[in-house]
PDB file of C-alpha atoms and ligand atoms in Angstrom:
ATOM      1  CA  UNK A   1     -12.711  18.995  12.733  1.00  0.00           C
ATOM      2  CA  UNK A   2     -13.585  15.402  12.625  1.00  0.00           C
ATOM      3  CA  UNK A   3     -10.684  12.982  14.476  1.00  0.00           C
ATOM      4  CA  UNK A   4      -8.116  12.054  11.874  1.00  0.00           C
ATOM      5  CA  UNK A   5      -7.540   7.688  11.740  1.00  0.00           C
ATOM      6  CA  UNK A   6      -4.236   6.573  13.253  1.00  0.00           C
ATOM      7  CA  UNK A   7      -2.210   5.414  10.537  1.00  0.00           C
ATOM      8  CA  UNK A   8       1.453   3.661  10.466  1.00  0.00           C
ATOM      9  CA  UNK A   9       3.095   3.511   7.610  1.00  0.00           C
ATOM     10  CA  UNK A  10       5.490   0.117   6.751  1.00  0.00           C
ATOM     11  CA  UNK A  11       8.367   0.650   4.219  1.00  0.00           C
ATOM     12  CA  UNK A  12      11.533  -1.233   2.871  1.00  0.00           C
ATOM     13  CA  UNK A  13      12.819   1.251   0.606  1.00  0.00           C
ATOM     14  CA  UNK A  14      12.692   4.805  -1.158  1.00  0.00           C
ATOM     15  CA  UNK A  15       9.292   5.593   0.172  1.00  0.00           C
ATOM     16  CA  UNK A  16       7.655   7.035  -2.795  1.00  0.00           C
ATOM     17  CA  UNK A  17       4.496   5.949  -1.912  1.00  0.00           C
ATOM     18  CA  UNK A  18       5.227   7.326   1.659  1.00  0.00           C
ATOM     19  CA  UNK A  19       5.551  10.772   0.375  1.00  0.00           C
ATOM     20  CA  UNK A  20       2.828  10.633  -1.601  1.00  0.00           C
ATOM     21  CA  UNK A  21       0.723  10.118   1.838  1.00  0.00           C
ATOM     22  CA  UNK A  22       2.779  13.184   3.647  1.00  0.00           C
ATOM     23  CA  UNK A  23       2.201  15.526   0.496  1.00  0.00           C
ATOM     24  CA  UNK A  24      -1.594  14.585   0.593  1.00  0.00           C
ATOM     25  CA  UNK A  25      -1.994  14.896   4.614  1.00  0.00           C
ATOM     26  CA  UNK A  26       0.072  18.462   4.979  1.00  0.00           C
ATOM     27  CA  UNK A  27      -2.031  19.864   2.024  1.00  0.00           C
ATOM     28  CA  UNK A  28      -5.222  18.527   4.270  1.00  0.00           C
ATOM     29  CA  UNK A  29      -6.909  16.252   1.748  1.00  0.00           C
ATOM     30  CA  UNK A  30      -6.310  13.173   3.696  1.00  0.00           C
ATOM     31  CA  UNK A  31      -8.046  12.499   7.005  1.00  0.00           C
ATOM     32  CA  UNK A  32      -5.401  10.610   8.112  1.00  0.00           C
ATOM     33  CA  UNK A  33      -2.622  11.184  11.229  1.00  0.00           C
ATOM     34  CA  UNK A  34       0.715   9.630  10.236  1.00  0.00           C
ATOM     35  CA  UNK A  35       1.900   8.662  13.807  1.00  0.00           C
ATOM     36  CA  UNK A  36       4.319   6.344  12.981  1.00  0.00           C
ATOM     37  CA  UNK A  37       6.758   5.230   9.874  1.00  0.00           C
ATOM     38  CA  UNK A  38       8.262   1.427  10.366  1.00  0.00           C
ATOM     39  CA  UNK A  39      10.843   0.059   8.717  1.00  0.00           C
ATOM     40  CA  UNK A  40      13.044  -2.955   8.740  1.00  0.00           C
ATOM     41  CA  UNK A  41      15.625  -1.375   6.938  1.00  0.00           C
ATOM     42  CA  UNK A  42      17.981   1.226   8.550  1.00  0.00           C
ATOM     43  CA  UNK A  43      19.318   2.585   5.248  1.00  0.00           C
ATOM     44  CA  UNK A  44      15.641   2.919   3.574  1.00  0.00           C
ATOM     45  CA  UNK A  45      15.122   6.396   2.157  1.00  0.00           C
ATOM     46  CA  UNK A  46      11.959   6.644   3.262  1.00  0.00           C
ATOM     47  CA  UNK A  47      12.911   7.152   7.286  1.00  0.00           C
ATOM     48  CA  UNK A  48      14.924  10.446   6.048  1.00  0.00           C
ATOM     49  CA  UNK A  49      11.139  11.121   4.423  1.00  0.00           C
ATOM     50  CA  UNK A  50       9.708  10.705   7.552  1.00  0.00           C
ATOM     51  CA  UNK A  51      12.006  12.342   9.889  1.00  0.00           C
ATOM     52  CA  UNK A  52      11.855  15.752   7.539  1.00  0.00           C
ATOM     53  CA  UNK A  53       8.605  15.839   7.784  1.00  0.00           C
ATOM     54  CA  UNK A  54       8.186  15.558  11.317  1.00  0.00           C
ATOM     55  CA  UNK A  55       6.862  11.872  11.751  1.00  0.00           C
ATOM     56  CA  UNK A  56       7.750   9.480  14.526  1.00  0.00           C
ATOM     57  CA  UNK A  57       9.797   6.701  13.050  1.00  0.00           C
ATOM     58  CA  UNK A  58      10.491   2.706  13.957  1.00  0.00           C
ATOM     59  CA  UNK A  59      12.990  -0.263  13.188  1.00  0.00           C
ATOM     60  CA  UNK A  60      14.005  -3.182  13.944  1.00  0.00           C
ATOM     61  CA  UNK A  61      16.010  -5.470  11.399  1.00  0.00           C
ATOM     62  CA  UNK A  62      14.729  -8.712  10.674  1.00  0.00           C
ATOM     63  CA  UNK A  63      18.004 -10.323  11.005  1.00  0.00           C
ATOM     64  CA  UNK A  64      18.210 -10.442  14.564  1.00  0.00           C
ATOM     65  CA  UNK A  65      15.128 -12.819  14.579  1.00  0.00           C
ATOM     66  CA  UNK A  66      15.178 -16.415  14.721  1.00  0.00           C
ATOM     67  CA  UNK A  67      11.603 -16.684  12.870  1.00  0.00           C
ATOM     68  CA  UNK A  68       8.925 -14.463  10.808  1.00  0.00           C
ATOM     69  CA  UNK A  69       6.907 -15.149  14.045  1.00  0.00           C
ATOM     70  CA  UNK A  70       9.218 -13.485  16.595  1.00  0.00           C
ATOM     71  CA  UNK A  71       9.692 -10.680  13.772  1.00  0.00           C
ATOM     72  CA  UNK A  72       6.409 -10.066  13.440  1.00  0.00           C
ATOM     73  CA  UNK A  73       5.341  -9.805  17.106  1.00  0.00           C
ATOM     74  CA  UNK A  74       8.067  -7.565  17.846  1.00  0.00           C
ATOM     75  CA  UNK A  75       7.222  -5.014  15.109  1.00  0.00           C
ATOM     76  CA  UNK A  76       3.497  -5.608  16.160  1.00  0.00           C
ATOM     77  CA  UNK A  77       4.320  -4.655  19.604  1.00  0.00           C
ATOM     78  CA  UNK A  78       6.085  -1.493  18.618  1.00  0.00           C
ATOM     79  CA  UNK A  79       3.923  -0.500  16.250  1.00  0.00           C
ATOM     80  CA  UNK A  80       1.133  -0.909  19.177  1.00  0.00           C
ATOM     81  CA  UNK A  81       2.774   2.174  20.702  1.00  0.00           C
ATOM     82  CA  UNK A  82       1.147   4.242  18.387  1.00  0.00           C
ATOM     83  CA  UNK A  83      -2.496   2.672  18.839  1.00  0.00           C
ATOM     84  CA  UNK A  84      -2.921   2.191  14.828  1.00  0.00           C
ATOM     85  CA  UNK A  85      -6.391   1.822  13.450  1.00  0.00           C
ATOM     86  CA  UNK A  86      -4.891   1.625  10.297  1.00  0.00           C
ATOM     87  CA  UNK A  87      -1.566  -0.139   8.321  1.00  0.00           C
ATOM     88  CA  UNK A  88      -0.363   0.755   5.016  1.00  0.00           C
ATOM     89  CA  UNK A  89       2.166  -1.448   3.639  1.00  0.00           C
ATOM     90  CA  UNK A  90       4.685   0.740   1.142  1.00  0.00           C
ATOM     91  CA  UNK A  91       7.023  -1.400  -0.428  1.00  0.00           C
ATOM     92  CA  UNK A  92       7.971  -3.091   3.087  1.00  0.00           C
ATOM     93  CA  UNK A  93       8.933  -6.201   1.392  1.00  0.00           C
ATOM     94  CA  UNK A  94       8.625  -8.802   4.460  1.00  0.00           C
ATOM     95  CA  UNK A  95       5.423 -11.254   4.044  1.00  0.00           C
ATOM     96  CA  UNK A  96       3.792 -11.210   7.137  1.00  0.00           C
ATOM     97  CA  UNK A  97       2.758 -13.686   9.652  1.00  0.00           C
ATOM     98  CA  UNK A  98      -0.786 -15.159  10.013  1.00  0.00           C
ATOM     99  CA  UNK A  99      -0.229 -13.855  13.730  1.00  0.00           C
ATOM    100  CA  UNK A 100       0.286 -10.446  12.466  1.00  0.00           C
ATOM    101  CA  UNK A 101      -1.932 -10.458  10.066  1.00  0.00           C
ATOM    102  CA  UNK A 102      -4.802 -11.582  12.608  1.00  0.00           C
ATOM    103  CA  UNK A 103      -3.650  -9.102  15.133  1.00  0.00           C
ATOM    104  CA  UNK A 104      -4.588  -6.145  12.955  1.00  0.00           C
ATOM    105  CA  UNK A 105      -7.194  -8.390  11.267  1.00  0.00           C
ATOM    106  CA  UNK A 106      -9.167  -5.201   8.319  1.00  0.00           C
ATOM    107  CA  UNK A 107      -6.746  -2.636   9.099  1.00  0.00           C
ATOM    108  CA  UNK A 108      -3.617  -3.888   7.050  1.00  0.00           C
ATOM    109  CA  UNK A 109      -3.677  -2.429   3.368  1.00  0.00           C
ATOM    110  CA  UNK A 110      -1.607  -2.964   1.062  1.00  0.00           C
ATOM    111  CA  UNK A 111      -0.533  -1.524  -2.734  1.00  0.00           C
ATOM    112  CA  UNK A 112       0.479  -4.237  -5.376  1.00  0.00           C
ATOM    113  CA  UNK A 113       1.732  -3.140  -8.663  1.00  0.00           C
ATOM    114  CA  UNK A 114      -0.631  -5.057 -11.313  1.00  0.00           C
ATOM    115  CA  UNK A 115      -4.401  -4.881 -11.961  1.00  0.00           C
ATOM    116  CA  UNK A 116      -5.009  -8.445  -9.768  1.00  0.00           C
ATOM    117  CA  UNK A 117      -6.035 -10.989  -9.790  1.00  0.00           C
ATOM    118  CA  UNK A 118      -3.499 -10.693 -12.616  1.00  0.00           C
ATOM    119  CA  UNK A 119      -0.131 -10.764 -12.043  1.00  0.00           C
ATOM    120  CA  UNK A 120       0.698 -11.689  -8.089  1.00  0.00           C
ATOM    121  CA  UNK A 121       4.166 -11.626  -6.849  1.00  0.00           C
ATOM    122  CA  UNK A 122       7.025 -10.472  -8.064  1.00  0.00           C
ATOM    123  CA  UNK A 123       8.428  -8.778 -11.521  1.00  0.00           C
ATOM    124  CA  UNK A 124       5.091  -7.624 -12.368  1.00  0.00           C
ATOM    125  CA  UNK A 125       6.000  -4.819 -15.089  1.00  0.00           C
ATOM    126  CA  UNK A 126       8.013  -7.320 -17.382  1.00  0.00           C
ATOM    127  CA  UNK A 127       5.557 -10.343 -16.867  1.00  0.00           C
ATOM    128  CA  UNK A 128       2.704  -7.666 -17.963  1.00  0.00           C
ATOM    129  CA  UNK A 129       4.703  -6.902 -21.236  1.00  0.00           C
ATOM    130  CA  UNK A 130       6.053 -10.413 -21.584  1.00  0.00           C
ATOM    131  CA  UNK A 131       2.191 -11.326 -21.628  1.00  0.00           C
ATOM    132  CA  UNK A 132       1.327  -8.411 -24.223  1.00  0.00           C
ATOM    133  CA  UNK A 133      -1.244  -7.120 -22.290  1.00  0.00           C
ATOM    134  CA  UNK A 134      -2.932  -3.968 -23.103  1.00  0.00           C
ATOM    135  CA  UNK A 135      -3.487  -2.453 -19.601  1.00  0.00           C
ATOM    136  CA  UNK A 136      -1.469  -2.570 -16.647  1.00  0.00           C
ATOM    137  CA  UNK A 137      -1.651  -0.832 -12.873  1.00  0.00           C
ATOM    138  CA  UNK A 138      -1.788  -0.762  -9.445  1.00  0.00           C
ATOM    139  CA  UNK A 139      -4.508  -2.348  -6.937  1.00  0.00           C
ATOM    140  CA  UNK A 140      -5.061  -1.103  -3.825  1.00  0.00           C
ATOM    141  CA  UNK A 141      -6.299  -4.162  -1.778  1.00  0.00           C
ATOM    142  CA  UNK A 142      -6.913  -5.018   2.057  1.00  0.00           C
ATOM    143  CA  UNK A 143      -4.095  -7.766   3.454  1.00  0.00           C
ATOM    144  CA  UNK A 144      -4.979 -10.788   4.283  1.00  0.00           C
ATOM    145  CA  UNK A 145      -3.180 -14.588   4.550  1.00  0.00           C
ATOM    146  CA  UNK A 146      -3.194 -14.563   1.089  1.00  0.00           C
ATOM    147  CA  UNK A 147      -0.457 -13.150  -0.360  1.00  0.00           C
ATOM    148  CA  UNK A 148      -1.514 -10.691  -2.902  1.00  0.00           C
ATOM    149  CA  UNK A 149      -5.102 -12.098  -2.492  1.00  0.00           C
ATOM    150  CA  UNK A 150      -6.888  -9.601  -0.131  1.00  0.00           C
ATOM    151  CA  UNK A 151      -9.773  -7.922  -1.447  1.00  0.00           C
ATOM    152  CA  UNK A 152      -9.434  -5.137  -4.080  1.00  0.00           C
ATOM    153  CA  UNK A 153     -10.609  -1.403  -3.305  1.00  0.00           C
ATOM    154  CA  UNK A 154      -9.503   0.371  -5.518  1.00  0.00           C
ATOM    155  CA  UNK A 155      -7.587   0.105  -9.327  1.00  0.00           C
ATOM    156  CA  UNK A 156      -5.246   2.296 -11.397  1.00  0.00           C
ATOM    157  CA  UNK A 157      -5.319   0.716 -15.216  1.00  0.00           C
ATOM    158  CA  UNK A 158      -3.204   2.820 -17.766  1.00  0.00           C
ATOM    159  CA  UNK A 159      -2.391   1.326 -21.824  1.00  0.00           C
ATOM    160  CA  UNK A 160       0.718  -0.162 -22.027  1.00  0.00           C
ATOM    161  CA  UNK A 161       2.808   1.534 -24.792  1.00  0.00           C
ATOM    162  CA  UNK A 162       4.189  -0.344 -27.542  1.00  0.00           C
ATOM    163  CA  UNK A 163       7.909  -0.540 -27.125  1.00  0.00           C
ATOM    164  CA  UNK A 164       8.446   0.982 -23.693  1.00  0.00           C
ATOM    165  CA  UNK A 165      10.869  -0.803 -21.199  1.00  0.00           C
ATOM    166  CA  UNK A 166       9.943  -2.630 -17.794  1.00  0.00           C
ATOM    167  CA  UNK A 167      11.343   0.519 -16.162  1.00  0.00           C
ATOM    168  CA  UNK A 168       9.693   3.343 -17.971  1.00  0.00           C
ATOM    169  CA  UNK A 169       6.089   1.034 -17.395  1.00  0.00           C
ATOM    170  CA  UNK A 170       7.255   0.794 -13.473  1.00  0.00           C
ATOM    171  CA  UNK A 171       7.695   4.766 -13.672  1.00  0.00           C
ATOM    172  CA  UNK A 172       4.676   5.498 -14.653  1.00  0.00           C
ATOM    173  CA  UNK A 173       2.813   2.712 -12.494  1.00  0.00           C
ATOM    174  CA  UNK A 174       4.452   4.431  -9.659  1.00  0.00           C
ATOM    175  CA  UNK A 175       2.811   8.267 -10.870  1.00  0.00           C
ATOM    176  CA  UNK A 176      -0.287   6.079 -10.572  1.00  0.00           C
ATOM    177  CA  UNK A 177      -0.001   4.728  -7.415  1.00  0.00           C
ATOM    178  CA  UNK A 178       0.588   7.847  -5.636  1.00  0.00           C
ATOM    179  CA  UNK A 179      -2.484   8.999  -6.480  1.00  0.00           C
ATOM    180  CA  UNK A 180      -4.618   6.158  -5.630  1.00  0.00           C
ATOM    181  CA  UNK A 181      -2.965   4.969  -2.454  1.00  0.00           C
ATOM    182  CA  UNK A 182      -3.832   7.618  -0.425  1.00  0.00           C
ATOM    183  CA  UNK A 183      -6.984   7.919  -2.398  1.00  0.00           C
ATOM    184  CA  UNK A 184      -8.220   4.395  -0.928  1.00  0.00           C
ATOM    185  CA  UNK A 185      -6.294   5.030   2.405  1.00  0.00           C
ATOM    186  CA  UNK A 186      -8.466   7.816   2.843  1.00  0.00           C
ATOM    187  CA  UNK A 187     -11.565   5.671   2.128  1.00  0.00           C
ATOM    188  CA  UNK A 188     -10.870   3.238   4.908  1.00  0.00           C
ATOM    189  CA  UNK A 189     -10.078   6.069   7.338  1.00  0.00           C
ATOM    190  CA  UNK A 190     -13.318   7.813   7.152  1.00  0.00           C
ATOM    191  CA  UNK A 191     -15.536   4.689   6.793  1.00  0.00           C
ATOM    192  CA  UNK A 192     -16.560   4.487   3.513  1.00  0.00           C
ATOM    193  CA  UNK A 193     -14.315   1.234   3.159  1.00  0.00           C
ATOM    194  CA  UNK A 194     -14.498  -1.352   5.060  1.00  0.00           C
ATOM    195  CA  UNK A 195     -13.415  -5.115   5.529  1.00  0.00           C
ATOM    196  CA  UNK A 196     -15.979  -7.066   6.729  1.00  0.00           C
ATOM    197  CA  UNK A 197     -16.767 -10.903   7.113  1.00  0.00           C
ATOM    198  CA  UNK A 198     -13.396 -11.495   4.089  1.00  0.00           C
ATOM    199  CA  UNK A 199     -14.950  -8.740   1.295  1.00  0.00           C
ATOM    200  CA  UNK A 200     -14.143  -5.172   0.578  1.00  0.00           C
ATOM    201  CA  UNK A 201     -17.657  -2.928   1.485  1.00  0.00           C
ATOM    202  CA  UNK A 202     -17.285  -0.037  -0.323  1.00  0.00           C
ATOM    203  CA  UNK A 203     -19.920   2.459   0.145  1.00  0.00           C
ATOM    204  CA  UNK A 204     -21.871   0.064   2.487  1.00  0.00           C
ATOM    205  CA  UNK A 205     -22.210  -2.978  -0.231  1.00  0.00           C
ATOM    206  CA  UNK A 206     -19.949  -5.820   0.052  1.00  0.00           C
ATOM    207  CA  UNK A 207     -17.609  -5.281  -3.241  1.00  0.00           C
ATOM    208  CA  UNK A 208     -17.010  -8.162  -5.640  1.00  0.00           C
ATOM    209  CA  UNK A 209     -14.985  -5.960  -7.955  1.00  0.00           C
ATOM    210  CA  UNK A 210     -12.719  -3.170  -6.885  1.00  0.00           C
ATOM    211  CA  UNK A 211     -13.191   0.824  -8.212  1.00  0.00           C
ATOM    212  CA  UNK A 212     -11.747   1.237 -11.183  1.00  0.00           C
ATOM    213  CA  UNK A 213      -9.904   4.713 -12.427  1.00  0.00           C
ATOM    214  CA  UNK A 214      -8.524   4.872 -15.727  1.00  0.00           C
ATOM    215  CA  UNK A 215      -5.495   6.703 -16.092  1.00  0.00           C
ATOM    216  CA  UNK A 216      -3.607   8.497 -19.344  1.00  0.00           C
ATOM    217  CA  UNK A 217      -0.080   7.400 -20.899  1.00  0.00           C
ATOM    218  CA  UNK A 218       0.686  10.234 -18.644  1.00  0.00           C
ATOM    219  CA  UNK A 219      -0.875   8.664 -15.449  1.00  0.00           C
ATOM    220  CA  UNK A 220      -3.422  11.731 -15.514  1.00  0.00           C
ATOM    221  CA  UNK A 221      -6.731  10.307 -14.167  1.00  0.00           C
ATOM    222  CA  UNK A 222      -9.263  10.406 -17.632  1.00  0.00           C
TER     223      UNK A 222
HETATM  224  C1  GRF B 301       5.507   0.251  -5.103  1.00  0.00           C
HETATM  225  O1  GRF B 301       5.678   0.296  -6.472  1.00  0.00           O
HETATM  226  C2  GRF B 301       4.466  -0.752  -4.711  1.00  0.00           C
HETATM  227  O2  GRF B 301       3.659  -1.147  -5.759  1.00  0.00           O
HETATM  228  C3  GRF B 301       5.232  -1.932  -4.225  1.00  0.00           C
HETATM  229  O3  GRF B 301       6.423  -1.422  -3.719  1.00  0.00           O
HETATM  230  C4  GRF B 301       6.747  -0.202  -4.374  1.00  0.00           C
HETATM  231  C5  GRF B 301       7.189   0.776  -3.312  1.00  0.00           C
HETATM  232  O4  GRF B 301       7.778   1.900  -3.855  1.00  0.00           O
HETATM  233  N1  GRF B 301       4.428  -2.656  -3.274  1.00  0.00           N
HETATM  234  P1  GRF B 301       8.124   3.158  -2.945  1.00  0.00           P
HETATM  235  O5  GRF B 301       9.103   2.688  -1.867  1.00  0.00           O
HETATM  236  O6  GRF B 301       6.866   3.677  -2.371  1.00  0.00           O
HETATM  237  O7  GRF B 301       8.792   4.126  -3.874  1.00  0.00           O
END
């Protein structure tokens, strides 16, 4: 069997995403090792994810820190521990350090929920509606100092319906998501993505536009 990429997982919250990546790995589709699960949150949901099924967990509260510096480079040197060739950022909602983001300079990815360059930040689903858009999403994307502004790898579009609510659009974002987060993830771990001199290389060609899959109202890949 070919050796599985070192991957630590970075969560704030429920960990959705999280379990989407320990479903995928124990039913061997994902070439991936989970070694570690960081949070900065004690409470988050997604440590009790971890712990169940059998991963190695982290935190440290940001609180206690002075700076997003001193933060960073004590998460960095936890996370180092583990030896991570790869990052996934799921819902850890701390903006990271240029420091950090050097230190694991390629290996940081990251899941945002709109189709961007559309839509950075925050509130996505109701600034998609508020636009009247006709397709929203998920983008897969490598981190970088730009927040929000790493290159794309991969994209999960679905039609908005007419009508629906901020929260049913963020449900069924979040059926997309799980599929194509550990989709991508899986990517970078065997090679097929890379980052290399700023750009996505997907499939050996430097990537000006991400993959696109288009999902159902359902979030059912078409
Ligand atoms: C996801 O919707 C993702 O787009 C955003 O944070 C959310 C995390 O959700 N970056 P969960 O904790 O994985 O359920």
């Amino acid at each position: 069997m070919t050796r599985r990429c070192k991957t630590a997982i970075l969560i704030s919250g429920s960990g959705t995403n999280l379990q989407a990546f320990i479903d995928r790995v124990r039913s061997g589709e994902l070439g991936l090792e989970l070694s570690v699960v960081f949070s900065n949150k004690p409470d988050a949901y997604g440590l009790v994810r971890a712990i169940d099924a059998g991963i190695p967990t982290a935190c440290i509260e940001h609180g206690q820190f002075p700076d997003r510096e001193s933060f960073d480079r004590a998460v960095a040197s936890k996370l180092d521990t583990w030896q991570p060739e790869l990052l996934v950022l799921a819902g850890f909602m701390r903006i990271l350090s240029a420091a950090f983001v050097a230190h694991y300079a390629g290996k940081i990815l990251n899941i945002h929920p709109a189709l961007l360059p559309r839509f950075p930040g925050l509130d996505t689903h109701q600034r998609v509606l508020d636009a009247g858009d006709e397709w929203h999403g998920s983008t897969v994307h490598f981190v970088t100092e730009e927040l929000d502004g790493g290159p794309r790898i991969l994209q999960g579009r679905l039609p908005i319906i007419g009508g629906e609510t901020a929260e049913q659009l963020a449900a069924r974002v979040q059926r997309v998501e799980h599929q194509i987060y550990p989709e991508a993830a899986g990517w970078v771990g065997e090679g097929r993505v890379e980052f290399r001199d700023g750009l996505a290389w997907i499939d050996g060609a430097p990537a000006d536009e991400p993959i696109v899959q288009t999902y159902d109202h359902d979030g059912v890949l078409t």
